[in-house]
Amino acid sequence: MARGRVAFLVSRNQSKLSEDDTAAAKALEASGVTVEAVGWQTAAAELKAGFDLVVCRSTWDYHTLQNQGAFREWLRSLAPAHVPLQNHPQFMEWLMDKHYLADLAANAVRIVPTEFLEQEEEEGEGEEGEDKEEEEQDAFHHHQQLLPPPPQQQQQQQ
């Protein structure tokens, strides 16, 4: 007896699960869960109607310039439609901007050496950019509990 249907989200033009996704899918299927590869651009209503859980797995094309805006809009369409998304949309948006690495480093998480190349701001983007930065900071603080305490705090707690 099937226990549910799970969508593993993949890139727009991908129709199969990756090797890692296949291993995860097999484990779920062994417990009676049906897993299907679904392109991330799938409409929220279709995801809500067809799946008990939606998991963002291999959406590797989200970051391209032509897809960034569409992916962000798509992410924002899921919550109002009550799509059962495993990955928190605000957290995913925070991860889209690789400056999250600096946030992690500021919280004593070791990261690979990283240099950020800033994109020039286009005319009229100032206020919107500030709003976006506030949203990203809110998402970071919302998920800060995922970070371990800095080493000095760990020592004080012991």
mmCIF file of C-alpha atoms in Angstrom:
data_model
loop_
_atom_site.group_PDB
_atom_site.id
_atom_site.type_symbol
_atom_site.label_atom_id
_atom_site.label_comp_id
_atom_site.label_asym_id
_atom_site.label_seq_id
_atom_site.Cartn_x
_atom_site.Cartn_y
_atom_site.Cartn_z
ATOM 1 C CA MET A 1 0.000 0.000 0.000
ATOM 2 C CA ALA A 2 1.442 3.375 -1.035
ATOM 3 C CA ARG A 3 2.001 5.886 1.733
ATOM 4 C CA GLY A 4 2.140 8.984 -0.404
ATOM 5 C CA ARG A 5 3.536 10.748 -3.428
ATOM 6 C CA VAL A 6 6.692 12.850 -3.266
ATOM 7 C CA ALA A 7 7.955 15.194 -5.971
ATOM 8 C CA PHE A 8 11.722 15.603 -6.202
ATOM 9 C CA LEU A 9 12.179 18.924 -7.969
ATOM 10 C CA VAL A 10 14.748 18.964 -10.758
ATOM 11 C CA SER A 11 15.943 21.432 -13.409
ATOM 12 C CA ARG A 12 13.526 22.685 -16.047
ATOM 13 C CA ASN A 13 14.732 20.434 -18.858
ATOM 14 C CA GLN A 14 15.536 17.414 -16.721
ATOM 15 C CA SER A 15 13.113 14.500 -16.701
ATOM 16 C CA LYS A 16 15.080 11.966 -14.660
ATOM 17 C CA LEU A 17 16.383 11.814 -11.132
ATOM 18 C CA SER A 18 20.110 12.327 -10.583
ATOM 19 C CA GLU A 19 22.192 9.497 -9.171
ATOM 20 C CA ASP A 20 21.887 10.933 -5.641
ATOM 21 C CA ASP A 21 18.157 11.526 -6.088
ATOM 22 C CA THR A 22 17.729 7.948 -7.305
ATOM 23 C CA ALA A 23 19.380 6.580 -4.157
ATOM 24 C CA ALA A 24 17.091 8.708 -1.945
ATOM 25 C CA ALA A 25 14.047 7.738 -4.024
ATOM 26 C CA LYS A 26 14.826 4.022 -3.692
ATOM 27 C CA ALA A 27 14.983 4.346 0.091
ATOM 28 C CA LEU A 28 11.613 6.117 0.151
ATOM 29 C CA GLU A 29 10.055 3.682 -2.312
ATOM 30 C CA ALA A 30 11.160 0.775 -0.099
ATOM 31 C CA SER A 31 8.829 2.187 2.556
ATOM 32 C CA GLY A 32 5.910 2.532 0.144
ATOM 33 C CA VAL A 33 6.364 6.137 -0.981
ATOM 34 C CA THR A 34 6.136 6.973 -4.683
ATOM 35 C CA VAL A 35 8.800 9.442 -5.892
ATOM 36 C CA GLU A 36 8.687 11.360 -9.162
ATOM 37 C CA ALA A 37 11.084 13.805 -10.847
ATOM 38 C CA VAL A 38 9.255 17.083 -11.502
ATOM 39 C CA GLY A 39 10.611 20.250 -13.124
ATOM 40 C CA TRP A 40 10.753 23.208 -10.724
ATOM 41 C CA GLN A 41 8.645 25.386 -13.008
ATOM 42 C CA THR A 42 5.609 23.146 -12.431
ATOM 43 C CA ALA A 43 2.593 25.217 -11.390
ATOM 44 C CA ALA A 44 1.877 25.423 -7.662
ATOM 45 C CA ALA A 45 -1.684 24.143 -8.120
ATOM 46 C CA GLU A 46 -0.414 21.059 -9.954
ATOM 47 C CA LEU A 47 2.121 20.344 -7.210
ATOM 48 C CA LYS A 48 -0.507 20.804 -4.484
ATOM 49 C CA ALA A 49 -2.972 18.496 -6.247
ATOM 50 C CA GLY A 50 -0.499 15.789 -7.218
ATOM 51 C CA PHE A 51 1.882 15.388 -4.284
ATOM 52 C CA ASP A 52 1.850 14.926 -0.538
ATOM 53 C CA LEU A 53 5.335 16.428 -0.268
ATOM 54 C CA VAL A 54 7.555 18.472 -2.586
ATOM 55 C CA VAL A 55 11.332 18.408 -2.064
ATOM 56 C CA CYS A 56 13.758 20.722 -3.835
ATOM 57 C CA ARG A 57 16.569 18.375 -4.843
ATOM 58 C CA SER A 58 18.379 19.053 -8.136
ATOM 59 C CA THR A 59 17.216 22.409 -9.449
ATOM 60 C CA TRP A 60 20.655 23.174 -10.843
ATOM 61 C CA ASP A 61 19.497 25.686 -13.455
ATOM 62 C CA TYR A 62 17.831 28.136 -10.994
ATOM 63 C CA HIS A 63 20.912 30.359 -10.806
ATOM 64 C CA THR A 64 21.269 31.258 -14.482
ATOM 65 C CA LEU A 65 20.431 34.867 -15.303
ATOM 66 C CA GLN A 66 17.452 33.862 -17.427
ATOM 67 C CA ASN A 67 16.030 31.665 -14.630
ATOM 68 C CA GLN A 68 16.778 33.577 -11.394
ATOM 69 C CA GLY A 69 13.748 35.835 -11.519
ATOM 70 C CA ALA A 70 11.439 33.046 -12.662
ATOM 71 C CA PHE A 71 12.697 30.714 -9.922
ATOM 72 C CA ARG A 72 12.247 33.382 -7.250
ATOM 73 C CA GLU A 73 8.691 34.135 -8.455
ATOM 74 C CA TRP A 74 7.910 30.424 -8.586
ATOM 75 C CA LEU A 75 9.208 29.956 -5.011
ATOM 76 C CA ARG A 76 7.034 32.828 -3.825
ATOM 77 C CA SER A 77 3.976 31.264 -5.482
ATOM 78 C CA LEU A 78 4.159 28.069 -3.417
ATOM 79 C CA ALA A 79 3.228 29.270 0.084
ATOM 80 C CA PRO A 80 -0.016 31.049 -0.944
ATOM 81 C CA ALA A 81 -1.032 27.842 -2.778
ATOM 82 C CA HIS A 82 -0.249 25.749 0.338
ATOM 83 C CA VAL A 83 2.201 23.526 -1.525
ATOM 84 C CA PRO A 84 3.754 21.108 0.995
ATOM 85 C CA LEU A 85 7.342 22.162 0.277
ATOM 86 C CA GLN A 86 9.975 20.533 2.488
ATOM 87 C CA ASN A 87 12.502 23.316 1.859
ATOM 88 C CA HIS A 88 11.508 26.687 3.350
ATOM 89 C CA PRO A 89 11.185 29.178 0.444
ATOM 90 C CA GLN A 90 12.784 32.091 2.359
ATOM 91 C CA PHE A 91 15.726 29.898 3.257
ATOM 92 C CA MET A 92 16.101 28.859 -0.385
ATOM 93 C CA GLU A 93 16.058 32.507 -1.464
ATOM 94 C CA TRP A 94 18.736 33.288 1.126
ATOM 95 C CA LEU A 95 20.871 30.488 -0.343
ATOM 96 C CA MET A 96 20.436 31.846 -3.885
ATOM 97 C CA ASP A 97 22.703 34.781 -3.039
ATOM 98 C CA LYS A 98 26.067 33.277 -2.215
ATOM 99 C CA HIS A 99 26.674 36.037 0.340
ATOM 100 C CA TYR A 100 25.117 33.580 2.779
ATOM 101 C CA LEU A 101 28.642 32.181 3.006
ATOM 102 C CA ALA A 102 29.787 35.439 4.633
ATOM 103 C CA ASP A 103 26.892 35.134 7.104
ATOM 104 C CA LEU A 104 28.013 31.627 7.977
ATOM 105 C CA ALA A 105 31.638 32.718 8.373
ATOM 106 C CA ALA A 106 30.528 35.579 10.654
ATOM 107 C CA ASN A 107 28.939 32.906 12.852
ATOM 108 C CA ALA A 108 32.153 30.859 13.149
ATOM 109 C CA VAL A 109 31.271 28.336 10.448
ATOM 110 C CA ARG A 110 34.318 27.459 8.385
ATOM 111 C CA ILE A 111 33.835 28.051 4.669
ATOM 112 C CA VAL A 112 36.064 27.720 1.642
ATOM 113 C CA PRO A 113 38.031 30.901 0.853
ATOM 114 C CA THR A 114 35.516 33.096 -0.942
ATOM 115 C CA GLU A 115 35.665 36.364 -2.852
ATOM 116 C CA PHE A 116 32.439 38.135 -3.763
ATOM 117 C CA LEU A 117 32.203 39.985 -7.060
ATOM 118 C CA GLU A 118 29.453 42.558 -6.789
ATOM 119 C CA GLN A 119 27.095 43.189 -9.652
ATOM 120 C CA GLU A 120 26.585 46.844 -10.529
ATOM 121 C CA GLU A 121 23.272 48.189 -9.327
ATOM 122 C CA GLU A 122 21.042 49.455 -12.103
ATOM 123 C CA GLU A 123 19.424 52.852 -11.856
ATOM 124 C CA GLY A 124 16.301 52.816 -9.677
ATOM 125 C CA GLU A 125 17.215 49.591 -7.844
ATOM 126 C CA GLY A 126 18.322 51.218 -4.577
ATOM 127 C CA GLU A 127 15.190 50.924 -2.449
ATOM 128 C CA GLU A 128 14.203 47.548 -3.863
ATOM 129 C CA GLY A 129 17.725 46.282 -3.200
ATOM 130 C CA GLU A 130 17.456 47.436 0.414
ATOM 131 C CA ASP A 131 14.106 45.620 0.783
ATOM 132 C CA LYS A 132 15.658 42.470 -0.687
ATOM 133 C CA GLU A 133 18.572 42.741 1.737
ATOM 134 C CA GLU A 134 16.159 43.085 4.681
ATOM 135 C CA GLU A 135 14.207 40.011 3.508
ATOM 136 C CA GLU A 136 17.432 38.014 3.191
ATOM 137 C CA GLN A 137 18.550 39.067 6.664
ATOM 138 C CA ASP A 138 15.148 38.058 8.054
ATOM 139 C CA ALA A 139 15.486 34.660 6.375
ATOM 140 C CA PHE A 140 18.987 34.284 7.800
ATOM 141 C CA HIS A 141 17.899 35.134 11.320
ATOM 142 C CA HIS A 142 14.861 32.860 10.968
ATOM 143 C CA HIS A 143 17.176 29.942 10.191
ATOM 144 C CA GLN A 144 20.041 30.913 12.474
ATOM 145 C CA GLN A 145 19.085 28.116 14.847
ATOM 146 C CA LEU A 146 20.561 25.739 12.254
ATOM 147 C CA LEU A 147 24.017 27.164 12.929
ATOM 148 C CA PRO A 148 26.160 25.838 15.746
ATOM 149 C CA PRO A 149 27.140 28.405 18.368
ATOM 150 C CA PRO A 150 30.557 30.021 17.828
ATOM 151 C CA PRO A 151 33.397 28.045 19.485
ATOM 152 C CA GLN A 152 33.778 30.529 22.386
ATOM 153 C CA GLN A 153 30.061 30.134 23.219
ATOM 154 C CA GLN A 154 30.379 26.340 23.066
ATOM 155 C CA GLN A 155 33.194 26.480 25.645
ATOM 156 C CA GLN A 156 31.165 28.773 27.910
ATOM 157 C CA GLN A 157 28.189 26.394 27.744
ATOM 158 C CA GLN A 158 30.314 23.454 28.963
#
